[in-house]
Coordinates of C-alpha atoms in Angstrom, one line a residue:
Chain G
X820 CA 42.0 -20.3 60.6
X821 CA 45.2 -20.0 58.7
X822 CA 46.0 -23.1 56.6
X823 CA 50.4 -23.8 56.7
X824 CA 51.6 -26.7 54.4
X825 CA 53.3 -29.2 56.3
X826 CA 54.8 -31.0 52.5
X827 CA 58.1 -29.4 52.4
X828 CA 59.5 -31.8 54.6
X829 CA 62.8 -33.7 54.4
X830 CA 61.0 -37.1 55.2
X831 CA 59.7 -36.8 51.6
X832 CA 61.9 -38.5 49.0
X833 CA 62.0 -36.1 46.4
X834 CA 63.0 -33.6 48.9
X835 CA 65.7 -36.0 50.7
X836 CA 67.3 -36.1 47.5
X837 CA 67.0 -32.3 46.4
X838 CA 68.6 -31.2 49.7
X839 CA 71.1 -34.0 48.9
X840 CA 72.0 -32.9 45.7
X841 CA 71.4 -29.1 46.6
X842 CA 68.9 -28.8 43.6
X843 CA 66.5 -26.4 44.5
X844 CA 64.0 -27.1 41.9
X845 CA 62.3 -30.0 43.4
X846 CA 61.6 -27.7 46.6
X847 CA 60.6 -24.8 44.4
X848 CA 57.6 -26.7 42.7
X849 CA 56.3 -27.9 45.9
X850 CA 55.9 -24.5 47.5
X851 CA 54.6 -23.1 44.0
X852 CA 52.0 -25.8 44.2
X853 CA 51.4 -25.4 48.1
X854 CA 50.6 -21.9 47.3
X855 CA 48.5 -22.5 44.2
X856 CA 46.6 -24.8 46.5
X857 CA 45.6 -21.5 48.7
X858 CA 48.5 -22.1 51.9
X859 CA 49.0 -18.9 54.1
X860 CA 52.2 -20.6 54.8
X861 CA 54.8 -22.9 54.8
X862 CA 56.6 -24.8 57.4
X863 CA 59.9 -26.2 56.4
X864 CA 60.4 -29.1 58.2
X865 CA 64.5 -29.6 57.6
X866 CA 64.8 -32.6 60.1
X867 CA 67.3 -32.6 62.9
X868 CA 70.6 -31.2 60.5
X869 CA 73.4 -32.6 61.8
X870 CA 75.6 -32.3 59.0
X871 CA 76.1 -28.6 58.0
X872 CA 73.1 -27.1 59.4
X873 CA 73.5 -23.8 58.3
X874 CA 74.4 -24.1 55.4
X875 CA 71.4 -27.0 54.5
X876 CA 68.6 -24.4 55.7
X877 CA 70.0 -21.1 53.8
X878 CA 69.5 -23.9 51.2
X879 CA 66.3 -24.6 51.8
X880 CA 64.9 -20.9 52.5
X881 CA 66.5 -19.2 49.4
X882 CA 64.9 -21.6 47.5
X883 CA 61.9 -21.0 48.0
X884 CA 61.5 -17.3 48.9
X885 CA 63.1 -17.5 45.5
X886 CA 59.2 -18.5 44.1
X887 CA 57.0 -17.1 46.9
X888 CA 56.4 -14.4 49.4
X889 CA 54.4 -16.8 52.0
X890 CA 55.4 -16.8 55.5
X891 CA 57.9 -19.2 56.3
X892 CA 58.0 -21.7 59.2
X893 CA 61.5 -22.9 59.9
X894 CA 60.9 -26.7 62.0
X895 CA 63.9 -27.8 63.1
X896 CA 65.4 -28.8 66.7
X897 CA 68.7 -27.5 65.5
X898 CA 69.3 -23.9 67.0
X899 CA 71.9 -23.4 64.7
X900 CA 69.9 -24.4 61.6
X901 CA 66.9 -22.1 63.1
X902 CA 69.0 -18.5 63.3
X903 CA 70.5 -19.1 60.1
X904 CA 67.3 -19.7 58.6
X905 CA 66.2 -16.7 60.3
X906 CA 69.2 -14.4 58.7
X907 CA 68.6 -16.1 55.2
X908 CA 64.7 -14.9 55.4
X909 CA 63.2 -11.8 54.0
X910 CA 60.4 -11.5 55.7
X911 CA 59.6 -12.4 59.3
X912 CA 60.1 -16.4 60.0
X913 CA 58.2 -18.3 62.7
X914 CA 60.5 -20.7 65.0
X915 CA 58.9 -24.2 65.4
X916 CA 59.8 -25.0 67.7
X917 CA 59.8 -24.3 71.3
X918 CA 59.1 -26.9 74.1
X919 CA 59.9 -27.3 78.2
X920 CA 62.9 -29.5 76.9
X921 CA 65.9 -27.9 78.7
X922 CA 67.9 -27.7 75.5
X923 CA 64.9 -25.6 74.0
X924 CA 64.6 -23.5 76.2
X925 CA 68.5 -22.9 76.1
X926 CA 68.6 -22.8 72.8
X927 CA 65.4 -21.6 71.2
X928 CA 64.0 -19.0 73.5
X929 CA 66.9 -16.8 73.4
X930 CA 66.4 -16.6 70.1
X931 CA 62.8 -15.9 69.6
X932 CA 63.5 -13.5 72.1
X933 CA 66.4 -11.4 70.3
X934 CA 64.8 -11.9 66.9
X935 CA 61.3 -11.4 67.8
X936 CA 60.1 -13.7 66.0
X937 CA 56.3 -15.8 66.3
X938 CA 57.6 -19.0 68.4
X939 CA 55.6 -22.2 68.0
X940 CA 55.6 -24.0 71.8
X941 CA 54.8 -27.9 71.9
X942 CA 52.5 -28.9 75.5
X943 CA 55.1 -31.7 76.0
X944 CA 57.1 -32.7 79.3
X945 CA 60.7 -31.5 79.5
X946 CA 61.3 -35.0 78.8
X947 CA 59.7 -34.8 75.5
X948 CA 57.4 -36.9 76.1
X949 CA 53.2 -36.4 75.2
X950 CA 51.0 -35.3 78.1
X951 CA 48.2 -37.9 78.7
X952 CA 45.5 -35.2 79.1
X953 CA 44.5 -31.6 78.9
X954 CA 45.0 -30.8 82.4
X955 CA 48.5 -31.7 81.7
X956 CA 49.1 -29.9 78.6
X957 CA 47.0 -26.7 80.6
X958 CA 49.6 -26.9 83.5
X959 CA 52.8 -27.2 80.6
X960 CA 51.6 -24.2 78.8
X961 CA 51.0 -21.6 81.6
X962 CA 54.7 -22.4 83.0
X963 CA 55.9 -22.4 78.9
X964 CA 54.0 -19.5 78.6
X965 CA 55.8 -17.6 81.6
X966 CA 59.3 -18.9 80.9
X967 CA 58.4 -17.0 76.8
X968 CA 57.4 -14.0 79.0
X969 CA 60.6 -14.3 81.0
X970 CA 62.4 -14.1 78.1
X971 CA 61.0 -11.3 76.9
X972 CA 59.1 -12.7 74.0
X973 CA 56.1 -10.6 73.5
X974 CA 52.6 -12.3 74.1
X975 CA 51.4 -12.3 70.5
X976 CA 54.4 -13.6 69.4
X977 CA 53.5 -17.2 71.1
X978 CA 51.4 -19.7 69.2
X979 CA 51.2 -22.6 70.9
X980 CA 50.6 -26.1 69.5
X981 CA 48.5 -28.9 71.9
X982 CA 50.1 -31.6 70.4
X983 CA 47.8 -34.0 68.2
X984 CA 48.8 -37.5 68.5
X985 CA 47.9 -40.6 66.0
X986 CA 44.6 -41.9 66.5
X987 CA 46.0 -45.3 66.7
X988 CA 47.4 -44.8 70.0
X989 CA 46.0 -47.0 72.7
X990 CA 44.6 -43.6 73.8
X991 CA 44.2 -41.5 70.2
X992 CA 40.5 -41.0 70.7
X993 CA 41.0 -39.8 74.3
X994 CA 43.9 -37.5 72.9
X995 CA 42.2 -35.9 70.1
X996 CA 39.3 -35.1 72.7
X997 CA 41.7 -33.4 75.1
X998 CA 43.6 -32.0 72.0
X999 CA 40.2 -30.0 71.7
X1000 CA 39.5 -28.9 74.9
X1001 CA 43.0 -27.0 75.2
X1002 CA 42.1 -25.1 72.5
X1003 CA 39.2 -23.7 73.8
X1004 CA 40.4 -23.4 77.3
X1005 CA 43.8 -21.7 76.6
X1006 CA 42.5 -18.2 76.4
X1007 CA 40.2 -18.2 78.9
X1008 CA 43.2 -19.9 81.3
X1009 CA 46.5 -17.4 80.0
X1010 CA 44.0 -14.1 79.8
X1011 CA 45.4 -13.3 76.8
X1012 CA 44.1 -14.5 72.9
X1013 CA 47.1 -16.8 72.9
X1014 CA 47.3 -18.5 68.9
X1015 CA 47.1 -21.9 68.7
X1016 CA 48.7 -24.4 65.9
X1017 CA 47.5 -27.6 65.2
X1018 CA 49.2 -30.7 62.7
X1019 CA 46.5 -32.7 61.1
X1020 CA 48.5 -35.3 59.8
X1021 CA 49.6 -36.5 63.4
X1022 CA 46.4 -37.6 63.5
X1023 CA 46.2 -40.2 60.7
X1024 CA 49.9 -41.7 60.7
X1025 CA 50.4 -44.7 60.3
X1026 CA 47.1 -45.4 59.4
X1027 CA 46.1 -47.3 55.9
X1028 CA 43.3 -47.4 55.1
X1029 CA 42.5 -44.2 53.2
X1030 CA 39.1 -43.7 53.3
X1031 CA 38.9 -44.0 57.4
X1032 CA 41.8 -41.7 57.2
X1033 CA 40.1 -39.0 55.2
X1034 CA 37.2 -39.8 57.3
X1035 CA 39.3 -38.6 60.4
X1036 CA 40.8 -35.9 59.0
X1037 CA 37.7 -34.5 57.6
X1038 CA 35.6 -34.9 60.8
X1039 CA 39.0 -33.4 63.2
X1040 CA 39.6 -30.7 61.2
X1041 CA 36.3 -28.5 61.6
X1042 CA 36.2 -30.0 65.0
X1043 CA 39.8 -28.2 65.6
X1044 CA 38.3 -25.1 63.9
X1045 CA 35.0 -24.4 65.9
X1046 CA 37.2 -24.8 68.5
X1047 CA 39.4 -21.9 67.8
X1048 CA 41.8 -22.6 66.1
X1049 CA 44.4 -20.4 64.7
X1050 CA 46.7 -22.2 62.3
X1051 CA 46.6 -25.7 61.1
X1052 CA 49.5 -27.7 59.7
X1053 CA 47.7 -29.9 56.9
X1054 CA 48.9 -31.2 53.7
X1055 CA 47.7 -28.5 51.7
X1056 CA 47.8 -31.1 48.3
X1057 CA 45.4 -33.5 49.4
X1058 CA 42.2 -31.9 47.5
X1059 CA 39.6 -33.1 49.7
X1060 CA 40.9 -31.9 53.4
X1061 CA 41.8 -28.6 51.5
X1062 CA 38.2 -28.0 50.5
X1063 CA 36.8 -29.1 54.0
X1064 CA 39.8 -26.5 55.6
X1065 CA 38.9 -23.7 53.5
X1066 CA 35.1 -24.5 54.1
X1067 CA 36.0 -24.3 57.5
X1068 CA 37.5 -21.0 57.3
X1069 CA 34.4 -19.5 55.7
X1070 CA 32.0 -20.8 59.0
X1071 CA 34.7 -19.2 61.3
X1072 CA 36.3 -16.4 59.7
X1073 CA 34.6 -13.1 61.3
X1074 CA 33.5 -10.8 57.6
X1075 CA 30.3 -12.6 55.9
X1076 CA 30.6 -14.3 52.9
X1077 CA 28.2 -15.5 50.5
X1078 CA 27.2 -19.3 49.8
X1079 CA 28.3 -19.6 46.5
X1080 CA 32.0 -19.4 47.5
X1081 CA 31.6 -22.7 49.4
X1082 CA 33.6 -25.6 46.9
Chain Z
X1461 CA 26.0 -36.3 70.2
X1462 CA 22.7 -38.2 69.6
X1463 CA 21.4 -38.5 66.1
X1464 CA 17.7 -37.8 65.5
X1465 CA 16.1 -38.6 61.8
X1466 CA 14.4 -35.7 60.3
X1467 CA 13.3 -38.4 57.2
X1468 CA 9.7 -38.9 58.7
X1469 CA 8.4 -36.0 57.2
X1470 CA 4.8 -35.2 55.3
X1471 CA 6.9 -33.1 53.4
X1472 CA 8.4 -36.4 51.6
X1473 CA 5.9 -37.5 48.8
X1474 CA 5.8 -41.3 50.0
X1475 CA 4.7 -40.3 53.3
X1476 CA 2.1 -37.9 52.4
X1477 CA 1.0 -40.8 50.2
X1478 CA 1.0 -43.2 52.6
X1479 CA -1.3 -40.6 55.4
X1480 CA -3.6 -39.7 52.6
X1481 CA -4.5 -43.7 52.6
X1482 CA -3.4 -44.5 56.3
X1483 CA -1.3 -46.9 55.3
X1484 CA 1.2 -47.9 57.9
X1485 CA 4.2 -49.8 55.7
X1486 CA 6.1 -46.8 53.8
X1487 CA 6.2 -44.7 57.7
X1488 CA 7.2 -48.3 59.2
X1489 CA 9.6 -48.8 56.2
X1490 CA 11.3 -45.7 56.6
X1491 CA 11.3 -45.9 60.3
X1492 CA 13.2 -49.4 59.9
X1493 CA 15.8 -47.6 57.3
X1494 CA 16.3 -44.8 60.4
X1495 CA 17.0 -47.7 63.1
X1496 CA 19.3 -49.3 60.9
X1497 CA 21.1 -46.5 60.2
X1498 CA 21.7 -45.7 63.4
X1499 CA 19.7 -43.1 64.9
X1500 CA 19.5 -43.0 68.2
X1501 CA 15.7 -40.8 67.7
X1502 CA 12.8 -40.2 65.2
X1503 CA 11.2 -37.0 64.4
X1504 CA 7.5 -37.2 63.3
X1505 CA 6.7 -34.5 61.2
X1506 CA 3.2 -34.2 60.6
X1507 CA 2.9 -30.5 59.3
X1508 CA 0.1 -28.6 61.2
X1509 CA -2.9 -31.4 60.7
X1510 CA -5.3 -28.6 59.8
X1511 CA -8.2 -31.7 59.4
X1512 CA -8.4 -34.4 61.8
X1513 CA -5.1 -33.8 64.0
X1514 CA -5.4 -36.4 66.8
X1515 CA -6.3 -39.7 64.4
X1516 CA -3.7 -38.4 62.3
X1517 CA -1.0 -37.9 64.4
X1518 CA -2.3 -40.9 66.6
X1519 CA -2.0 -43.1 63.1
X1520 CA 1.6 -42.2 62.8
X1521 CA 3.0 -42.8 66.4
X1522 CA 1.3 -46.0 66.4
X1523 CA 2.7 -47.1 62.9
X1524 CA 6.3 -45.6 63.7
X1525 CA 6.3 -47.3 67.5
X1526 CA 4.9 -50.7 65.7
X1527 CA 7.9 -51.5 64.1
X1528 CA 10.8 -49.8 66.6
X1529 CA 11.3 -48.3 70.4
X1530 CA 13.1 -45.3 69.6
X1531 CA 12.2 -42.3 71.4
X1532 CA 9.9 -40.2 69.5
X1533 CA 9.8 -36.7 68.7
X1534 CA 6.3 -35.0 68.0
X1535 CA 6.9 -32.7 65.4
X1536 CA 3.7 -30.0 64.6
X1537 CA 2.3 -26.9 65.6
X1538 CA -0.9 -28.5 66.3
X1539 CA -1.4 -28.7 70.0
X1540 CA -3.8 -31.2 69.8
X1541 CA -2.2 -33.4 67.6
X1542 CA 0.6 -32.7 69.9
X1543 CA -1.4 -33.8 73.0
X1544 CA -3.0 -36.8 71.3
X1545 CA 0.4 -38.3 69.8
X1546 CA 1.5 -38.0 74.0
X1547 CA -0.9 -40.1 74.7
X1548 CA -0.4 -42.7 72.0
X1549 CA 2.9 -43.0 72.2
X1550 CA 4.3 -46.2 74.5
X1551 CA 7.3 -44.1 76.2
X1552 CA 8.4 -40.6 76.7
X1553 CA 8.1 -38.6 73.5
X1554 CA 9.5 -34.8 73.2
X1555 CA 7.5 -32.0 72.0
X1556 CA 8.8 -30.0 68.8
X1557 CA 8.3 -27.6 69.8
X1558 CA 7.8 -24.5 71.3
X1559 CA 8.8 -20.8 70.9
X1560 CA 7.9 -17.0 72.1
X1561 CA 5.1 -17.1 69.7
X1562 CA 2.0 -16.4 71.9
X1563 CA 0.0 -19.5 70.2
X1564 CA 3.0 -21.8 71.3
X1565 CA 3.4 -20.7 74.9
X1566 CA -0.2 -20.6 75.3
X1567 CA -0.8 -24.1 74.3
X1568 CA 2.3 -26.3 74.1
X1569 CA 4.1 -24.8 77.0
X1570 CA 1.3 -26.4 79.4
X1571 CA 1.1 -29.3 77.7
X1572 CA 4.9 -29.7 78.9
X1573 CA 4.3 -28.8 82.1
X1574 CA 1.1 -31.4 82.7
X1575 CA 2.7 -34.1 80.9
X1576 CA 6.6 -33.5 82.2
X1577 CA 8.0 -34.3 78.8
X1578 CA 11.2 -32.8 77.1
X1579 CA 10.4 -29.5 74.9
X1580 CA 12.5 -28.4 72.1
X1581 CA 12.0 -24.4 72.3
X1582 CA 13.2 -22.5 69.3
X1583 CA 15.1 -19.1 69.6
X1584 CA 12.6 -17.2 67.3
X1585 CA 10.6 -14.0 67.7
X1586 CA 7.3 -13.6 69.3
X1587 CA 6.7 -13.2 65.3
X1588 CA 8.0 -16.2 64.5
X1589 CA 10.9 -14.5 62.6
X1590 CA 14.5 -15.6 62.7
X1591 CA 16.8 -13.1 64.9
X1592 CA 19.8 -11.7 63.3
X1593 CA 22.6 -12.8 65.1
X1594 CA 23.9 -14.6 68.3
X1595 CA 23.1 -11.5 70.6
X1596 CA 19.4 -11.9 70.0
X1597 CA 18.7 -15.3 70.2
X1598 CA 20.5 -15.4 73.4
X1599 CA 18.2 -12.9 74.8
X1600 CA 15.4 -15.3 73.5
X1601 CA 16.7 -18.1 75.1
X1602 CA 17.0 -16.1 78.4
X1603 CA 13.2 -15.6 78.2
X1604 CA 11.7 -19.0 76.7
X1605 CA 13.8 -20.8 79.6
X1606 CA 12.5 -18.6 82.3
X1607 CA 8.3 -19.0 80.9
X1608 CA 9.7 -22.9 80.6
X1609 CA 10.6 -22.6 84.5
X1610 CA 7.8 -20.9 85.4
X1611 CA 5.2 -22.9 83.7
X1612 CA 7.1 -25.4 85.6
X1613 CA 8.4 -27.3 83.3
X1614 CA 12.0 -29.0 85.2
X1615 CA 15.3 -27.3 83.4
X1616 CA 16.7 -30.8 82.1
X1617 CA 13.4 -30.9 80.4
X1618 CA 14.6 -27.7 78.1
X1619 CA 16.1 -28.4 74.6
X1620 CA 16.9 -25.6 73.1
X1621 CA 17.1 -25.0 68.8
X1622 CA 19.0 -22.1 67.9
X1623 CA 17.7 -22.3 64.3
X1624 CA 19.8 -23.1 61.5
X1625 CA 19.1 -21.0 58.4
X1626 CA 19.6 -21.6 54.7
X1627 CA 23.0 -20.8 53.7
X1628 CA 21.5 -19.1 50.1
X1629 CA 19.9 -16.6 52.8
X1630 CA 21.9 -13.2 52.3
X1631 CA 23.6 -13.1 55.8
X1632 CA 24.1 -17.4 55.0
X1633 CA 27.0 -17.7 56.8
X1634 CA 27.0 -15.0 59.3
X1635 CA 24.4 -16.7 60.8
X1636 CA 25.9 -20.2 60.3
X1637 CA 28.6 -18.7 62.8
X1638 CA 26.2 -17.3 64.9
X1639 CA 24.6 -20.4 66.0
X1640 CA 27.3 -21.5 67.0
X1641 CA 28.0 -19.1 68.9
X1642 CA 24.6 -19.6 70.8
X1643 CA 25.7 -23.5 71.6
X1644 CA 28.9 -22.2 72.8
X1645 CA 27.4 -20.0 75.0
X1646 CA 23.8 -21.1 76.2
X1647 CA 25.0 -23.1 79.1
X1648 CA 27.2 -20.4 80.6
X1649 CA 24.6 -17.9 80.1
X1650 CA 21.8 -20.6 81.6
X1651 CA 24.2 -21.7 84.6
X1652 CA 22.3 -24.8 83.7
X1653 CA 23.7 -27.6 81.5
X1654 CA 20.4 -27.4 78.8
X1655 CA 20.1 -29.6 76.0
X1656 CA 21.1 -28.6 72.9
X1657 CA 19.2 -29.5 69.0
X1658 CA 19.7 -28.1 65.7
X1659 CA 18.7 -29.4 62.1
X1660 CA 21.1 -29.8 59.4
X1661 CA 19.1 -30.3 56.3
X1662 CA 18.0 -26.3 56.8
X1663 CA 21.3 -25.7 56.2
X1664 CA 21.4 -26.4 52.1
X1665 CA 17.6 -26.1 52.2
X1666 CA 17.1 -24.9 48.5
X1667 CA 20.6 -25.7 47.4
X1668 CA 20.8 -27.9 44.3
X1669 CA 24.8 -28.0 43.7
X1670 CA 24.8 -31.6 45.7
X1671 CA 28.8 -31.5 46.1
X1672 CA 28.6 -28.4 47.8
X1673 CA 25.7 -29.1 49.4
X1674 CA 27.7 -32.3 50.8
X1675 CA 30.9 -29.8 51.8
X1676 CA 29.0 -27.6 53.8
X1677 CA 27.0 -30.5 55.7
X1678 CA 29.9 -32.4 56.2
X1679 CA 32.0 -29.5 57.7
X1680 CA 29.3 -27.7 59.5
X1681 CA 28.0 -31.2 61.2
X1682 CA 31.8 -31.4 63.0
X1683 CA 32.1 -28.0 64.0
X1684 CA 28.1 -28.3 65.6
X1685 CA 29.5 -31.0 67.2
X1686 CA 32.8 -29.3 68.8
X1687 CA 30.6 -26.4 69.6
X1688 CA 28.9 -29.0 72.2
X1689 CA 25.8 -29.7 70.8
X1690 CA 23.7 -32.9 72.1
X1691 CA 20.7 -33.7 69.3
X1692 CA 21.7 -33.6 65.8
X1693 CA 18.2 -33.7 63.5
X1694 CA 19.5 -34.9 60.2
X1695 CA 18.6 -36.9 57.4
X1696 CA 19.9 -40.3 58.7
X1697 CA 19.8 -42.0 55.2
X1698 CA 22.5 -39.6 53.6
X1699 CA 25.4 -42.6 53.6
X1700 CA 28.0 -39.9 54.0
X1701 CA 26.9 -37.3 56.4
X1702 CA 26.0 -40.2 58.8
X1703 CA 29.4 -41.5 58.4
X1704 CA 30.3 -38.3 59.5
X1705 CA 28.4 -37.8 62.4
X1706 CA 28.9 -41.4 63.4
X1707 CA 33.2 -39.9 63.6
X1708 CA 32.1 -36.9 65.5
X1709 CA 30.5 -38.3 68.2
X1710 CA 33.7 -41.4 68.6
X1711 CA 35.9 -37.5 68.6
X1712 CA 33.3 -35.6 71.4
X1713 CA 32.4 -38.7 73.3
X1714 CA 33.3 -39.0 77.4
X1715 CA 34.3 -42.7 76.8
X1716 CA 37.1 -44.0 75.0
X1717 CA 36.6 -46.1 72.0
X1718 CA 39.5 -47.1 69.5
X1719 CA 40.3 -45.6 66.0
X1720 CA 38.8 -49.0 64.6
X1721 CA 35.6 -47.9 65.7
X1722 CA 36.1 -44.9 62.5
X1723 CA 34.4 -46.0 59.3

């Protein structure tokens, strides 16, 4: 299980304000401390860009290739913000992402297709709406699946994410359970070792109370893992879920390691 | 997910006390503390009873069953301890347990059969050695459930225990990963949907780093869990692990409960 730092996000405020005032410092420290914290990689979650969104993600990307060489994920709906991201990156970017949404698949596909780059695909409804079960999100990725085959997006180059949805949902429990059988149903149902994506946070917004948050996240996250998990999308920074993620990837990761590297 | 205590043990010094003098209270105390904590079984570890196994084990059914009604798990090598405690004990107790060693099938496997109780049958050696990996115990299980069937023992009857090994072992992990594996897989392999056990507190058996030894429980409990299995054995009085395992089973639960429910 590879772990991707969801904290380089415009929804925080020091990030808000660096993109604002084009200061690349503010992002800079975050990814140097993502990857001090041990992240395989780094989503950059721009929001929508409506206002120059070229321009804003080039930003974002030379800034922080300028401190590290981890994989980039560029998280955006904004097509136009996504392929200039692309052009600005020096190593291979991953698209987050795709969904059935008709302007997705207009606008995203094409170009994982004609970069070849990984695509991240959401089990949502073209309405963009959540699925209520895993029967539902089954059915959404075999025809998401197809229409990246279609397109002439290479098999390994899907990962697809089941969608994790806050536990304070009427149904959140129900969800999370669901969230888990996808992941251990997907191969088995595409014929193919399809990657999968998951983002722990999802799971705790809105919530308050730390400690049952923690709790949640704590419990989910090895749950996510023995199921199969290829990726997760965590706040890398929170010290407790990192341990528990990287303890996680020592009961699932296929070489042997020792005990003592358990802490 | 049902929670079984493993904290009845002879092993502890207060309860080896308290059979040296047959004196009920510190089981019954201890028994009490289980309930409370939630488990939903109680394992009664005797150790083998060399002297006087049927008073003995008789003493602690009828202490344990004095104070609570929780099933009860009869937990010796001693068949006749084994076969007394049946008979002393108000409802339904399990047999822990059997395996491919010849003593075992030649005198707990019947006792099964006559009595129609639930077996826990550990994937060991004829030897009583641990196998190396997932392949192996697999082949075991193949072979204790067929004797099981053939003694006539009925296949809901069958719990199976893949053994958990110390994580300070050499190959630690590996087989960590392997067992689950084996949960994963038994029912497929079976056709039949068997029962499930496995014991935590082998896990850090010998470790003396307590945070780590925390980490590891707490992130191998969930990922037990996810792998399907139905009978945890733990120590029911650690606050934090039963906290834990409390979350699991709200996340791998067929009913729905709400995110209040966490804590």
């Amino acid at each position: 299980m590879r772990l991707i730092a969801d904290n380089l996000r415009i929804t925080r405020k020091t990030i808000e304000i660096a993109m604002a005032e084009k200061n690349p410092l503010p992002l800079q420290a975050m990814a140097k401390q993502c990857q001090l914290a041990g992240a395989d990689g780094i989503d950059i979650n721009s929001g929508p860009l409506y206002r120059d969104p070229e321009s804003r993600m080039v930003f974002m990307v030379e800034a922080v290739q300028e401190v590290t060489r981890l994989p980039l994920i560029l998280d955006t709906s904004n097509p136009k913000a996504l392929k200039a991201g692309l052009l600005a990156c020096n190593a291979p970017a991953t698209l987050n992402g795709l969904s059935m949404e008709p302007s997705k698949l207009e606008n995203i596909l094409p170009l994982a297709a004609a970069y070849r780059t990984d695509v991240i695909c959401y089990l949502l409804y073209p309405n963009g709406h959540v699925p209520p079960d895993s029967t539902e999100r089954l059915n959404i990725a075999v025809s998401l699946y197809q229409k990246c085959l279609e397109a002439g997006v290479e098999p390994d180059r899907v990962i697809i994410d089941p969608v994790v949805v806050p536990l304070s949902w009427q149904d959140g429990l129900f969800q999370a359970r669901e969230v888990l059988t996808v992941i251990k149903t997907l191969q088995e149902l595409l014929g193919f070792p399809v990657r999968t994506i998951a983002g722990l946070s999802n799971l705790t917004a809105g919530a308050r109370d730390s400690t049952k948050k923690h709790l949640a996240e704590q419990t989910y996250l090895p749950m996510l893992a023995a199921s199969g998990l290829s990726m997760i999308l965590m706040n890398v920074l929170n010290a407790e879920s990192i341990r528990v993620a990287r303890t996680c990837r020592l009961f699932s990761q296929e070489s042997i390691f020792t005990w003592e590297m358990i802490g």
